[in-house]
């Protein structure tokens, strides 16, 4: 149960980061969002 909640929370944060990535116009900020987004995507896919 806790694992499911953890993965749902990671998915929620990843969706928020992806939304900000799409809306951002500054290239530097887009790169930062991409680096922050990667660990969440890997956790959702269960690739550590």
Short mmCIF file of N, CA and C in Angstrom, two decimals:
data_model
loop_
_atom_site.label_atom_id
_atom_site.label_comp_id
_atom_site.label_asym_id
_atom_site.label_seq_id
_atom_site.Cartn_x
_atom_site.Cartn_y
_atom_site.Cartn_z
N UNK A 1 0.82 -1.20 0.00
CA UNK A 1 0.00 0.00 0.00
C UNK A 1 0.86 1.25 0.00
N UNK A 2 1.89 1.25 0.83
CA UNK A 2 2.77 2.41 0.89
C UNK A 2 3.51 2.57 -0.43
N UNK A 3 3.89 1.47 -1.05
CA UNK A 3 4.59 1.52 -2.33
C UNK A 3 3.71 2.14 -3.40
N UNK A 4 2.45 1.78 -3.41
CA UNK A 4 1.51 2.35 -4.38
C UNK A 4 1.38 3.86 -4.19
N UNK A 5 1.25 4.29 -2.97
CA UNK A 5 1.15 5.72 -2.67
C UNK A 5 2.43 6.43 -3.10
N UNK A 6 3.58 5.81 -2.86
CA UNK A 6 4.86 6.38 -3.25
C UNK A 6 4.93 6.57 -4.77
N UNK A 7 4.53 5.56 -5.52
CA UNK A 7 4.57 5.67 -6.98
C UNK A 7 3.56 6.68 -7.49
N UNK A 8 2.40 6.77 -6.87
CA UNK A 8 1.43 7.78 -7.27
C UNK A 8 1.94 9.18 -6.99
N UNK A 9 2.61 9.36 -5.84
CA UNK A 9 3.19 10.66 -5.53
C UNK A 9 4.29 11.02 -6.52
N UNK A 10 5.13 10.05 -6.88
CA UNK A 10 6.17 10.30 -7.87
C UNK A 10 5.57 10.67 -9.22
N UNK A 11 4.49 10.00 -9.60
CA UNK A 11 3.82 10.32 -10.85
C UNK A 11 3.22 11.73 -10.81
N UNK A 12 2.64 12.10 -9.69
CA UNK A 12 2.07 13.43 -9.55
C UNK A 12 3.15 14.51 -9.68
N UNK A 13 4.26 14.32 -9.01
CA UNK A 13 5.35 15.29 -9.08
C UNK A 13 5.92 15.33 -10.50
N UNK A 14 6.03 14.19 -11.15
CA UNK A 14 6.54 14.14 -12.52
C UNK A 14 5.61 14.88 -13.47
N UNK A 15 4.31 14.75 -13.27
CA UNK A 15 3.35 15.46 -14.12
C UNK A 15 3.48 16.96 -13.92
N UNK A 16 3.63 17.40 -12.67
CA UNK A 16 3.81 18.83 -12.41
C UNK A 16 5.09 19.36 -13.04
N UNK A 17 6.17 18.60 -12.91
CA UNK A 17 7.44 19.03 -13.51
C UNK A 17 7.35 19.05 -15.03
N UNK A 18 6.67 18.06 -15.60
CA UNK A 18 6.51 18.03 -17.06
C UNK A 18 5.68 19.21 -17.54
N UNK A 19 4.65 19.57 -16.79
CA UNK A 19 3.83 20.73 -17.14
C UNK A 19 4.67 22.01 -17.13
N UNK A 20 5.50 22.18 -16.09
CA UNK A 20 6.37 23.34 -16.02
C UNK A 20 7.41 23.33 -17.13
N UNK A 21 7.89 22.14 -17.49
CA UNK A 21 8.86 22.01 -18.58
C UNK A 21 8.26 22.49 -19.89
N UNK A 22 7.02 22.11 -20.15
CA UNK A 22 6.36 22.50 -21.40
C UNK A 22 6.07 24.00 -21.43
N UNK A 23 5.69 24.56 -20.29
CA UNK A 23 5.32 25.97 -20.24
C UNK A 23 6.53 26.92 -20.19
N UNK A 24 7.70 26.41 -19.85
CA UNK A 24 8.88 27.25 -19.68
C UNK A 24 9.40 27.72 -21.03
N UNK A 25 9.88 28.96 -21.08
CA UNK A 25 10.43 29.51 -22.31
C UNK A 25 11.95 29.64 -22.26
N UNK A 26 12.52 29.66 -21.08
CA UNK A 26 13.96 29.81 -20.92
C UNK A 26 14.63 28.45 -21.07
N UNK A 27 15.62 28.36 -21.95
CA UNK A 27 16.28 27.09 -22.22
C UNK A 27 17.00 26.56 -20.99
N UNK A 28 17.63 27.42 -20.23
CA UNK A 28 18.35 27.00 -19.03
C UNK A 28 17.39 26.34 -18.03
N UNK A 29 16.23 26.92 -17.82
CA UNK A 29 15.24 26.35 -16.91
C UNK A 29 14.68 25.04 -17.45
N UNK A 30 14.53 24.92 -18.76
CA UNK A 30 14.06 23.66 -19.34
C UNK A 30 15.06 22.54 -19.08
N UNK A 31 16.35 22.85 -19.18
CA UNK A 31 17.37 21.84 -18.90
C UNK A 31 17.32 21.43 -17.43
N UNK A 32 17.15 22.40 -16.54
CA UNK A 32 17.04 22.08 -15.12
C UNK A 32 15.82 21.21 -14.83
N UNK A 33 14.69 21.53 -15.44
CA UNK A 33 13.48 20.72 -15.25
C UNK A 33 13.72 19.29 -15.76
N UNK A 34 14.43 19.16 -16.88
CA UNK A 34 14.70 17.83 -17.43
C UNK A 34 15.56 17.01 -16.47
N UNK A 35 16.57 17.64 -15.88
CA UNK A 35 17.43 16.92 -14.94
C UNK A 35 16.69 16.53 -13.67
N UNK A 36 15.80 17.38 -13.22
CA UNK A 36 15.03 17.07 -12.01
C UNK A 36 13.97 16.01 -12.32
N UNK A 37 13.45 16.01 -13.53
CA UNK A 37 12.39 15.08 -13.91
C UNK A 37 12.89 13.64 -14.09
N UNK A 38 14.14 13.49 -14.50
CA UNK A 38 14.67 12.15 -14.80
C UNK A 38 14.54 11.15 -13.65
N UNK A 39 14.93 11.48 -12.42
CA UNK A 39 14.80 10.48 -11.35
C UNK A 39 13.35 10.05 -11.09
N UNK A 40 12.42 10.98 -11.24
CA UNK A 40 11.02 10.62 -11.03
C UNK A 40 10.52 9.67 -12.11
N UNK A 41 10.91 9.91 -13.34
CA UNK A 41 10.53 9.00 -14.43
C UNK A 41 11.14 7.62 -14.20
N UNK A 42 12.40 7.58 -13.77
CA UNK A 42 13.04 6.30 -13.51
C UNK A 42 12.39 5.57 -12.35
N UNK A 43 11.94 6.28 -11.34
CA UNK A 43 11.25 5.63 -10.22
C UNK A 43 9.90 5.07 -10.65
N UNK A 44 9.19 5.82 -11.49
CA UNK A 44 7.89 5.34 -11.96
C UNK A 44 8.07 4.08 -12.80
N UNK A 45 9.12 4.04 -13.62
CA UNK A 45 9.39 2.87 -14.45
C UNK A 45 10.11 1.77 -13.69
N UNK A 46 10.42 2.02 -12.42
CA UNK A 46 11.13 1.08 -11.53
C UNK A 46 12.52 0.73 -12.06
N UNK A 47 13.18 1.75 -12.63
CA UNK A 47 14.57 1.62 -13.07
C UNK A 47 15.38 2.52 -12.13
N UNK A 48 16.15 1.93 -11.28
CA UNK A 48 16.89 2.72 -10.30
C UNK A 48 18.27 2.94 -10.84
#
